[in-house]
mmCIF file of C-alpha atoms and ligand atoms in Angstrom:
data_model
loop_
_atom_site.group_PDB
_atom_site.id
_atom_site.type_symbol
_atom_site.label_atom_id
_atom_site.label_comp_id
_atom_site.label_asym_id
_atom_site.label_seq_id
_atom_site.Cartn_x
_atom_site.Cartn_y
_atom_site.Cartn_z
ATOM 1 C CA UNK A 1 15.316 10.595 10.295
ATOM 2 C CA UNK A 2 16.415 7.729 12.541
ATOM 3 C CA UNK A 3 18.684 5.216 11.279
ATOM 4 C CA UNK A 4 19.049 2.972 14.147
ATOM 5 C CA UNK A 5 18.344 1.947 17.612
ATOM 6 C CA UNK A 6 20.293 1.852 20.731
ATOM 7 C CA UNK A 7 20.102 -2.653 21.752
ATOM 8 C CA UNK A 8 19.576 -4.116 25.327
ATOM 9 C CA UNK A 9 23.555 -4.924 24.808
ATOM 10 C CA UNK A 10 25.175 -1.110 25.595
ATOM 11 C CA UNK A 11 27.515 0.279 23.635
ATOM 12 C CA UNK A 12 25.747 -1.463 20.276
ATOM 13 C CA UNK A 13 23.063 -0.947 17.834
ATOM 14 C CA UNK A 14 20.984 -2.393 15.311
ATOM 15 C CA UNK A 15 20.890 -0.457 11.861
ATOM 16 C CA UNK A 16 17.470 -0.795 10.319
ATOM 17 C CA UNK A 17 17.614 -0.233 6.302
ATOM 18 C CA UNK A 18 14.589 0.400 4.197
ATOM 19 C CA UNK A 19 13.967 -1.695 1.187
ATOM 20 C CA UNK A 20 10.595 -0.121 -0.508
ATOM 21 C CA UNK A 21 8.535 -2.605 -1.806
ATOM 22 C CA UNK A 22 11.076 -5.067 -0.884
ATOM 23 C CA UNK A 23 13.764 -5.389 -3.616
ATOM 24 C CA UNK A 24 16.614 -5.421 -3.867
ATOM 25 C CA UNK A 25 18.926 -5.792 -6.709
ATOM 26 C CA UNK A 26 22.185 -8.175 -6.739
ATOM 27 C CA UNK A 27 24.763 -5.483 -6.856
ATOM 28 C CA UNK A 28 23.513 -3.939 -3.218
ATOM 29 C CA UNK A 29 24.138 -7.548 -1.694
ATOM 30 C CA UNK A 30 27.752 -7.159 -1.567
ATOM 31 C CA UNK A 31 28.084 -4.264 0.760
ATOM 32 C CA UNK A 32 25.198 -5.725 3.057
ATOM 33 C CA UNK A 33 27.368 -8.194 3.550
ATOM 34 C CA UNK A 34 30.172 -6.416 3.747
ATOM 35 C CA UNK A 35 28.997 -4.297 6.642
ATOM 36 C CA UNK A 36 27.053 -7.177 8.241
ATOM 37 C CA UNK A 37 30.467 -9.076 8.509
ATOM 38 C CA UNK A 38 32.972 -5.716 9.365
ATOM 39 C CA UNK A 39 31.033 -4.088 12.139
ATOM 40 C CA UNK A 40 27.820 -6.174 12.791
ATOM 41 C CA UNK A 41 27.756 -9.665 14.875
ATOM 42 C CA UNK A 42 27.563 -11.511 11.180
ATOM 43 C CA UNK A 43 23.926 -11.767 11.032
ATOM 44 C CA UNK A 44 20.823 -10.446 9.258
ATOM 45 C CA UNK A 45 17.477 -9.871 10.176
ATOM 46 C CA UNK A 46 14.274 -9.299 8.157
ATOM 47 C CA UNK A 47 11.250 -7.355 9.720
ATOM 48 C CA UNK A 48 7.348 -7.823 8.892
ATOM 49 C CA UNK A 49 7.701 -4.517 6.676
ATOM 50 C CA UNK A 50 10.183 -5.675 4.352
ATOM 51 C CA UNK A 51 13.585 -3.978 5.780
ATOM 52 C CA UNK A 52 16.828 -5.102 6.648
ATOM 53 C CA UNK A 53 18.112 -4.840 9.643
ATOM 54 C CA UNK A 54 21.877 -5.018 10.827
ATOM 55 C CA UNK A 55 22.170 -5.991 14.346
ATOM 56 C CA UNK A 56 25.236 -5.488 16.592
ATOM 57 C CA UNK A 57 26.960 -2.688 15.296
ATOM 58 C CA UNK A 58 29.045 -0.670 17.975
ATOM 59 C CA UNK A 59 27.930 2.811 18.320
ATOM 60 C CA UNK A 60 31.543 4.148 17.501
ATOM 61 C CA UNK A 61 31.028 2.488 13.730
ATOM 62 C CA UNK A 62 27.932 3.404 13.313
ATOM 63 C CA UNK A 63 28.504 6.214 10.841
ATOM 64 C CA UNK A 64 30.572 4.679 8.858
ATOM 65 C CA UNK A 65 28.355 1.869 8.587
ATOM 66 C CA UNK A 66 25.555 4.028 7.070
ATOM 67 C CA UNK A 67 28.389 5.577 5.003
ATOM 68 C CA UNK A 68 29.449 2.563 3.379
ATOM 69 C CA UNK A 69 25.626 1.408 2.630
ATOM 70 C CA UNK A 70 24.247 4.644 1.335
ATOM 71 C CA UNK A 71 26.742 4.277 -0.914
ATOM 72 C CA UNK A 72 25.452 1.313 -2.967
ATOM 73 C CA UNK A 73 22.132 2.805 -2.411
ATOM 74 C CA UNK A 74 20.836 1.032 1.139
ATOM 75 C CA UNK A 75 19.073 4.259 2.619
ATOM 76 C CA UNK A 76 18.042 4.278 6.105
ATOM 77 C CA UNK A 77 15.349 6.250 7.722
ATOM 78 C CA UNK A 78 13.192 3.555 8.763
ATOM 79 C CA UNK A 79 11.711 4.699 11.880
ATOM 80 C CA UNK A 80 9.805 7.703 13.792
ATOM 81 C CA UNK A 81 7.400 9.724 13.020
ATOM 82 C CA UNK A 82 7.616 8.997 9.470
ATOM 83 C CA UNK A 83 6.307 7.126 6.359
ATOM 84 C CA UNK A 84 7.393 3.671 7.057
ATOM 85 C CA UNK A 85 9.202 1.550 4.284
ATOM 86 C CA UNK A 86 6.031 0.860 1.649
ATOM 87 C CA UNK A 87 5.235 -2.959 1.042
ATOM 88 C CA UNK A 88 4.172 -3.958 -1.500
ATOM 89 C CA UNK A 89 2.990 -7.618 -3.190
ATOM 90 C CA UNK A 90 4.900 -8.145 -6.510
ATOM 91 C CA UNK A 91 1.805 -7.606 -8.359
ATOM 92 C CA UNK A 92 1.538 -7.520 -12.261
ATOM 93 C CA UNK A 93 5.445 -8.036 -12.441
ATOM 94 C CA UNK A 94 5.303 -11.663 -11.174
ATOM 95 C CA UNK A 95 2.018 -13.021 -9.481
ATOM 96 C CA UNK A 96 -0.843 -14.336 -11.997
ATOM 97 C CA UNK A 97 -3.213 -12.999 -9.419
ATOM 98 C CA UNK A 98 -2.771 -9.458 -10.256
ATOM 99 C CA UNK A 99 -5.197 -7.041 -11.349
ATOM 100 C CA UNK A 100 -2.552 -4.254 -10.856
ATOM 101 C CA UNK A 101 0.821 -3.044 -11.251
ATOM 102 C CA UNK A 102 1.514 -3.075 -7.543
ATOM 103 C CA UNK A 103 5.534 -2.477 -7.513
ATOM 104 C CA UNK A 104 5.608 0.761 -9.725
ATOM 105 C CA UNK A 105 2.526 2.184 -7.354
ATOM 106 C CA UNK A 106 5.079 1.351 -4.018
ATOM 107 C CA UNK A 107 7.720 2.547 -5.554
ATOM 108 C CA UNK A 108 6.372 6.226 -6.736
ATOM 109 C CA UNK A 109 5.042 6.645 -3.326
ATOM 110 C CA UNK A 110 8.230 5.476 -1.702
ATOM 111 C CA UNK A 111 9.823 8.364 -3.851
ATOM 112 C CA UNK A 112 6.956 10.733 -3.280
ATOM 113 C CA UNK A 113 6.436 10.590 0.979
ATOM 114 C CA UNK A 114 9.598 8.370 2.188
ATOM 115 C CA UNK A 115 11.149 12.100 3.456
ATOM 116 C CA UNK A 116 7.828 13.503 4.570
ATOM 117 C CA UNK A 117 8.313 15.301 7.989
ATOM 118 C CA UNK A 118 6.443 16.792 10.732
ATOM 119 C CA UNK A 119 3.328 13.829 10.370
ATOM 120 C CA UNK A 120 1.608 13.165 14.132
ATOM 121 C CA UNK A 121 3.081 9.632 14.188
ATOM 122 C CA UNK A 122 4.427 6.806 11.723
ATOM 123 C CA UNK A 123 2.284 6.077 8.554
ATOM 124 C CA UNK A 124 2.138 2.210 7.180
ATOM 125 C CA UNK A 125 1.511 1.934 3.505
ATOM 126 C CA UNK A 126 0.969 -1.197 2.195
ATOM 127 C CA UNK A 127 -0.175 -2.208 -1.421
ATOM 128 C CA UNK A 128 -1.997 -5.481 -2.649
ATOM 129 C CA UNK A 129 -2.399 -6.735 -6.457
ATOM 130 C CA UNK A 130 -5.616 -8.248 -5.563
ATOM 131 C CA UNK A 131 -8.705 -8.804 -2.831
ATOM 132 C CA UNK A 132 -6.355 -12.099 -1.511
ATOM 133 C CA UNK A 133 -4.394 -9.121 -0.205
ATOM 134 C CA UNK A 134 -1.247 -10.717 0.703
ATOM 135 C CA UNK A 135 0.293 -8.042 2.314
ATOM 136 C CA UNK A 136 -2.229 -6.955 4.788
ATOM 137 C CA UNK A 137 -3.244 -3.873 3.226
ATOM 138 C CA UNK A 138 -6.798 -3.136 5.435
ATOM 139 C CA UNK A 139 -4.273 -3.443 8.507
ATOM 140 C CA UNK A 140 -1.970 -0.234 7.364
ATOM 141 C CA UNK A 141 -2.913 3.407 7.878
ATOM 142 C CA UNK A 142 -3.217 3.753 3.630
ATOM 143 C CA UNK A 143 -4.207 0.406 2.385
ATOM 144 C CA UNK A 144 -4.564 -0.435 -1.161
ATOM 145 C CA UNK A 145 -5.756 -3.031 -3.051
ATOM 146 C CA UNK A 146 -6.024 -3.724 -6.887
ATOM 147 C CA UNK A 147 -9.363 -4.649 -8.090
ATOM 148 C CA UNK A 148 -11.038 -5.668 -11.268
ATOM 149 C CA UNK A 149 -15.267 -4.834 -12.294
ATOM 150 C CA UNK A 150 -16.382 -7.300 -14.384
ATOM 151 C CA UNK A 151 -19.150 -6.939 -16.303
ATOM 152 C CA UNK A 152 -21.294 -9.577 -18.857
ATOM 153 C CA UNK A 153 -21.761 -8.565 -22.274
ATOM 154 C CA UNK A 154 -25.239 -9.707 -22.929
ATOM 155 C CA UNK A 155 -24.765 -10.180 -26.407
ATOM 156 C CA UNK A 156 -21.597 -12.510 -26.327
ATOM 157 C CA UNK A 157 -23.359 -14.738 -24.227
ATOM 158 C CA UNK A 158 -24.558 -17.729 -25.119
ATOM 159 C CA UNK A 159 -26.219 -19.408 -21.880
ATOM 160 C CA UNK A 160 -24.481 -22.190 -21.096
ATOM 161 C CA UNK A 161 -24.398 -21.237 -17.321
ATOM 162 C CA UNK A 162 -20.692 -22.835 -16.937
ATOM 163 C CA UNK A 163 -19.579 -19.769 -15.017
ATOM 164 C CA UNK A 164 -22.606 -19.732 -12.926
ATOM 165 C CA UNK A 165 -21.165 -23.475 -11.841
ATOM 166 C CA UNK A 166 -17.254 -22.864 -12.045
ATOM 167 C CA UNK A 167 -15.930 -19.859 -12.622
ATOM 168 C CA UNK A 168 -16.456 -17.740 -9.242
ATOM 169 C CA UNK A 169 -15.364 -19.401 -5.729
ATOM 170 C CA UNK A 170 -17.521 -16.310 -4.411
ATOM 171 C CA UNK A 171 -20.596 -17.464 -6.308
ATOM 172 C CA UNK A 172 -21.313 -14.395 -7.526
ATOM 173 C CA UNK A 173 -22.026 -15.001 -10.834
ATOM 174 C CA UNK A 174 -25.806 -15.826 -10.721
ATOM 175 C CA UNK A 175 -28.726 -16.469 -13.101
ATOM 176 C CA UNK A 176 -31.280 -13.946 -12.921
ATOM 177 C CA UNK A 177 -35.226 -15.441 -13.865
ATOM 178 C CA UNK A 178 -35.101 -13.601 -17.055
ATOM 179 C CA UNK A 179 -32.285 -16.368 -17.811
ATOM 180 C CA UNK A 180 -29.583 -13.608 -18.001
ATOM 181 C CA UNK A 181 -25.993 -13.829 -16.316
ATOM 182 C CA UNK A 182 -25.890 -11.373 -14.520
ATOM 183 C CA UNK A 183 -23.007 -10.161 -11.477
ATOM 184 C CA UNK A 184 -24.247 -9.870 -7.266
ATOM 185 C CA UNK A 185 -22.754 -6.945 -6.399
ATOM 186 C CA UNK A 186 -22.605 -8.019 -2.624
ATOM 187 C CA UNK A 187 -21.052 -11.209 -3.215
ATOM 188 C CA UNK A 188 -18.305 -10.128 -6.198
ATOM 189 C CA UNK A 189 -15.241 -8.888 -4.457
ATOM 190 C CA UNK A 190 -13.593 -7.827 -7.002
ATOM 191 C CA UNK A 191 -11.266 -10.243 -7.527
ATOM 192 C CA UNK A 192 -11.083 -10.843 -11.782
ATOM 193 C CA UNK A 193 -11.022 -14.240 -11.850
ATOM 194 C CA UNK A 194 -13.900 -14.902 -14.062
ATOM 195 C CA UNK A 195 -12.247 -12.565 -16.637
ATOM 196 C CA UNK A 196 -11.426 -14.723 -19.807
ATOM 197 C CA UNK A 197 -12.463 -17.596 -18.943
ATOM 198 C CA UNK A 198 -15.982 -17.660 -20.903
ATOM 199 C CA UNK A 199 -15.030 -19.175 -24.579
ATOM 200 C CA UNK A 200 -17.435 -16.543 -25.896
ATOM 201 C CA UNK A 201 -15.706 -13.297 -24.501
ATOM 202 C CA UNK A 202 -18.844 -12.502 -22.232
ATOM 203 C CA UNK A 203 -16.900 -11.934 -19.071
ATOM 204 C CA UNK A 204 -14.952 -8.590 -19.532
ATOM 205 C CA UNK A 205 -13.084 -6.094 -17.455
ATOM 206 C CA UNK A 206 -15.295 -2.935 -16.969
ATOM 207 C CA UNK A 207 -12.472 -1.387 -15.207
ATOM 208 C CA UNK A 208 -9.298 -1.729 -13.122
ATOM 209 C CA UNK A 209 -8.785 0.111 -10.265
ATOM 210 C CA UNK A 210 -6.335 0.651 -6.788
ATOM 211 C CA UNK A 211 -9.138 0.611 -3.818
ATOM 212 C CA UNK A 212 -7.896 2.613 -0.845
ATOM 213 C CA UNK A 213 -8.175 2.322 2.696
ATOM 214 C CA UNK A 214 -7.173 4.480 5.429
ATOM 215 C CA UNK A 215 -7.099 3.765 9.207
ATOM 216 C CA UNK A 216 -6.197 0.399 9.715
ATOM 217 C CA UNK A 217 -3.327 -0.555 12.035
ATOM 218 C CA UNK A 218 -2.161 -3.301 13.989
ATOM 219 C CA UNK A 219 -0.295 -2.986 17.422
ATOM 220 C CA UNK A 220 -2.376 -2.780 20.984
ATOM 221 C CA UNK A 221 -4.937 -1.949 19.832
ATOM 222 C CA UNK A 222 -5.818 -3.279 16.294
ATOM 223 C CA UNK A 223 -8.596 -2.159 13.666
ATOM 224 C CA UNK A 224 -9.464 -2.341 10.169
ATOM 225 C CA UNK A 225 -9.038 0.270 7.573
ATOM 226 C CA UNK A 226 -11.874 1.890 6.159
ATOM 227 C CA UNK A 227 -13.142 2.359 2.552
ATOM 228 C CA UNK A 228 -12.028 5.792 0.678
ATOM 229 C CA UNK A 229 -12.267 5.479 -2.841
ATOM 230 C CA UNK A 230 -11.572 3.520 -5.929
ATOM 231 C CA UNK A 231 -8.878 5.119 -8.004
ATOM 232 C CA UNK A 232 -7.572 4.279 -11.506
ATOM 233 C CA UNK A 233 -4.147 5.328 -12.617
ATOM 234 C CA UNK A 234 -1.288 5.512 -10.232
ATOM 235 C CA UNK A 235 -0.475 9.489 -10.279
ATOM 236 C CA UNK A 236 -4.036 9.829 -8.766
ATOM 237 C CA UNK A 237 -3.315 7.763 -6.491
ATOM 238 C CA UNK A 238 -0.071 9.533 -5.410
ATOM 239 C CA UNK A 239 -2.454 12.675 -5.343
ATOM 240 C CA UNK A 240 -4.934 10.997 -3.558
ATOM 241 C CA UNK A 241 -2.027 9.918 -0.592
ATOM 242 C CA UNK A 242 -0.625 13.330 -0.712
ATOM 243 C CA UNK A 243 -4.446 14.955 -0.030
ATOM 244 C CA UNK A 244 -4.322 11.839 3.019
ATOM 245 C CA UNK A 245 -1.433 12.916 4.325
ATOM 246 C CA UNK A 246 -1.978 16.622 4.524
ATOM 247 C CA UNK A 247 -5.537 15.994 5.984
ATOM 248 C CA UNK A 248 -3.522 13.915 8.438
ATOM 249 C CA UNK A 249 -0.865 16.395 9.577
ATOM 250 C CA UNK A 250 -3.281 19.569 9.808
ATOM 251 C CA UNK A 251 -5.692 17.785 11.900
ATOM 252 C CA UNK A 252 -3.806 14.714 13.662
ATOM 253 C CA UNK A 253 -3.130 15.144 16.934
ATOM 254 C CA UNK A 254 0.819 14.507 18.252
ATOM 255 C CA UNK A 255 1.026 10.682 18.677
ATOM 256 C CA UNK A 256 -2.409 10.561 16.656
ATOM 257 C CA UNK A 257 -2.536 7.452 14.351
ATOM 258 C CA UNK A 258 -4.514 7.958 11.402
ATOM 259 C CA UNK A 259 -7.096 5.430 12.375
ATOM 260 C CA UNK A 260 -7.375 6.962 15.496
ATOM 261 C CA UNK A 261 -7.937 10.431 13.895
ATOM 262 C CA UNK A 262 -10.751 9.345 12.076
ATOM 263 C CA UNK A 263 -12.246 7.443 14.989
ATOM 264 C CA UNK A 264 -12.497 11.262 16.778
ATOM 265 C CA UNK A 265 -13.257 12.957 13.403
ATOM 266 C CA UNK A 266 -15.916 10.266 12.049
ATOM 267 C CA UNK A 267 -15.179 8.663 8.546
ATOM 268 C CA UNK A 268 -17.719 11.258 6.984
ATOM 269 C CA UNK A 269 -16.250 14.363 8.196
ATOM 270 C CA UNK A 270 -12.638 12.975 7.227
ATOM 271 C CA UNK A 271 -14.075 12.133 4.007
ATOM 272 C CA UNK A 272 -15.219 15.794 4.083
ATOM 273 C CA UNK A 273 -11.849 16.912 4.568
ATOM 274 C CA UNK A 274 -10.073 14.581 1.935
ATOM 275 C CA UNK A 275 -13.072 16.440 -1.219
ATOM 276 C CA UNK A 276 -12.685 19.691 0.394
ATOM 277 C CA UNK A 277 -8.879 19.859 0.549
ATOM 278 C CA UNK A 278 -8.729 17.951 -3.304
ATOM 279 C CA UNK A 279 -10.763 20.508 -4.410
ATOM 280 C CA UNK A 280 -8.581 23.233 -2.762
ATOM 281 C CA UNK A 281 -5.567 21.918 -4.560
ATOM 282 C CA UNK A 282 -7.291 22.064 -8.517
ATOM 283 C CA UNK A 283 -8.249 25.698 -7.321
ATOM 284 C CA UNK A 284 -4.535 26.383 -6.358
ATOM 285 C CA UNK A 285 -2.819 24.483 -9.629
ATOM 286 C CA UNK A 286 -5.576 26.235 -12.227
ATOM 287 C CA UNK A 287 -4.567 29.447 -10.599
ATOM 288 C CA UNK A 288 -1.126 28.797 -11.091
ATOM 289 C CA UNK A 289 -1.899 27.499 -14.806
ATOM 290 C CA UNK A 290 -3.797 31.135 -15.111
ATOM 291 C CA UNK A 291 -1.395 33.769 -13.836
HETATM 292 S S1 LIG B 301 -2.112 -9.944 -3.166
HETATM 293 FE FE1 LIG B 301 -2.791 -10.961 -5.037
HETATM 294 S S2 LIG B 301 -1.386 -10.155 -6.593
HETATM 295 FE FE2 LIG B 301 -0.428 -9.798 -4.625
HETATM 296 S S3 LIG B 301 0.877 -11.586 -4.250
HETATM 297 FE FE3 LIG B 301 -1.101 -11.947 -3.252
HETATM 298 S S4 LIG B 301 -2.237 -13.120 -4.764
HETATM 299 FE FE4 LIG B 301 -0.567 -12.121 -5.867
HETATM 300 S S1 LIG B 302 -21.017 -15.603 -19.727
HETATM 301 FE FE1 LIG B 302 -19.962 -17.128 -20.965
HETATM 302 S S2 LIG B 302 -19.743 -18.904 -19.623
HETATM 303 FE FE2 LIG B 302 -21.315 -17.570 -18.738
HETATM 304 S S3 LIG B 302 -23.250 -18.317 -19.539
HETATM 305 FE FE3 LIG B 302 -22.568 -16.692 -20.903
HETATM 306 S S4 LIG B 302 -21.433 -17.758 -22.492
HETATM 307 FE FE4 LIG B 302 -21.622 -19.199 -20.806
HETATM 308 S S1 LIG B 303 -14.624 -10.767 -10.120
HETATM 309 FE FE1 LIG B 303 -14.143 -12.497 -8.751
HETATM 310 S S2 LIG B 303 -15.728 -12.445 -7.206
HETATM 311 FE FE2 LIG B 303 -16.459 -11.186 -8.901
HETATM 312 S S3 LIG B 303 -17.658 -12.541 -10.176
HETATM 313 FE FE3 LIG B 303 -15.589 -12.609 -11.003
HETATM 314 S S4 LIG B 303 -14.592 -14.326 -9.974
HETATM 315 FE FE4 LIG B 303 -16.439 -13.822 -8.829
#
């Protein structure tokens, strides 16, 4: 895994560290600094992904730069062919927004894929606690974003038609002509606002749920993920990235993105691919539960 990049300047490098989901805890800032100050030019730099990057390093120290990080836990690895550093929104843990815990998610992947070898080209992960998707999910080759169905229990409600008026900036909560409150599916995105907010308990979660998307990308040529599948607790979803992934390395081509795999594929024959390969895998474990 690559750790750093040769600079315009020669002789000196910039050391790129990977920070999944983006945190970082108090006791790592000491040796950042430490290094930053000992063998880089002093300064820090933070990329669009979330990672820190030490620039100026001379080649000769660079090994005992990563040394002195790894030791306090800064890993490298931030580059190639690989699964770049997974962003992530802070999610349940600090944004009212949330539908989702979006930091454990990031973090589980991070610890399932970040060593993953031998993929056609990089892979950007990016999770989102909600539809406002903060971090750009629909623009990474796995996207996800937490959503919440709401549904109307008839029975609580008691017609006042307040959340018909306030309580959805989508206007998706309508009145049907039967006089029933009742949810446009084209027009909901998802979001759980509305959730709570009737004084009679009408507006409930039916479910909560991590929506993928695979396929999106940015660069010279930009395009938007595509829709795979609502999932609800975060090991499936780990499966579900794993089944991704493999898809992607048995059929990407070298320099392939994943967008640009389904583009030649189609979505439906990659979706194809994603069932047939899941369903290869509960063949494989139940024959490993039987013998
Ligand atoms: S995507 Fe939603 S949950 Fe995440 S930071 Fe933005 S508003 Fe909050
Ligand atoms: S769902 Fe709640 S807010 Fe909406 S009409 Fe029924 S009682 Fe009123
Ligand atoms: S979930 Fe969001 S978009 Fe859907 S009805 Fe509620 S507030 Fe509106």
């Amino acid at each position: 895994m690559r750790s750093f990049f040769s600079q315009k300047q020669s002789n000196f490098s910039t050391i790129r560290l990977r920070v999944p989901v983006g945190i970082i805890y108090v006791e790592q800032l000491d040796a950042l600094k430490e290094v930053a100050a000992r063998y880089g030019s002093g300064r820090l730099h933070l990329t669009v992904r979330k990672t820190v990057e030490i620039p100026g390093v001379a080649n000769k120290d660079i090994p005992r730069a990563i040394a002195q990080l790894a030791s306090v836990g800064w890993y490298s690895s931030a580059f190639g062919d690989n699964i770049r550093n997974v962003v992530a929104c802070p999610g349940a843990y600090s944004c009212p927004n949330a539908q989702v815990d979006t930091q454990s998610l990031g973090l589980e992947i991070d610890s399932n894929f970040a060593s993953e070898e031998d993929l056609p080209a990089k892979i950007k992960i990016a999770v989102a606690g909600c539809p406002n998707s903060c971090t750009h999910p629909i623009l990474n080759d796995i996207g996800i974003i937490g959503v919440t169905r709401v549904k109307v229990l008839q029975d609580k409600c008691e017609r006042c038609y307040i959340c018909v008026e306030d309580y959805c900036r989508e206007n998706a909560i309508k009145k049907s002509e039967e006089g029933q409150v009742i949810i446009d599916p084209e027009a909901c995105v998802d979001c759980g606002e509305c959730v709570g907010k009737c004084l009679s308990n009408a507006l409930v979660a039916e479910s909560r749920a991590y929506r993928i998307f695979v396929g999106g990308k940015l660069g010279r040529h930009p395009q938007i993920g595509t829709y795979l599948a609502d999932i609800l607790t975060i090991p499936e979803v780990v499966d579900m990235v794993e089944v991704v992934l493999a898809v992607y390395k048995k059929y990407g081509q070298p320099g392939e993105r994943l967008g640009e795999l389904i583009n030649r594929l189609s979505m439906e024959r990659f979706r194809q691919l994603v069932v047939d390969y899941r369903k290869q895998k509960v063949k494989v474990a139940c024959a490993q539960l039987v013998y």
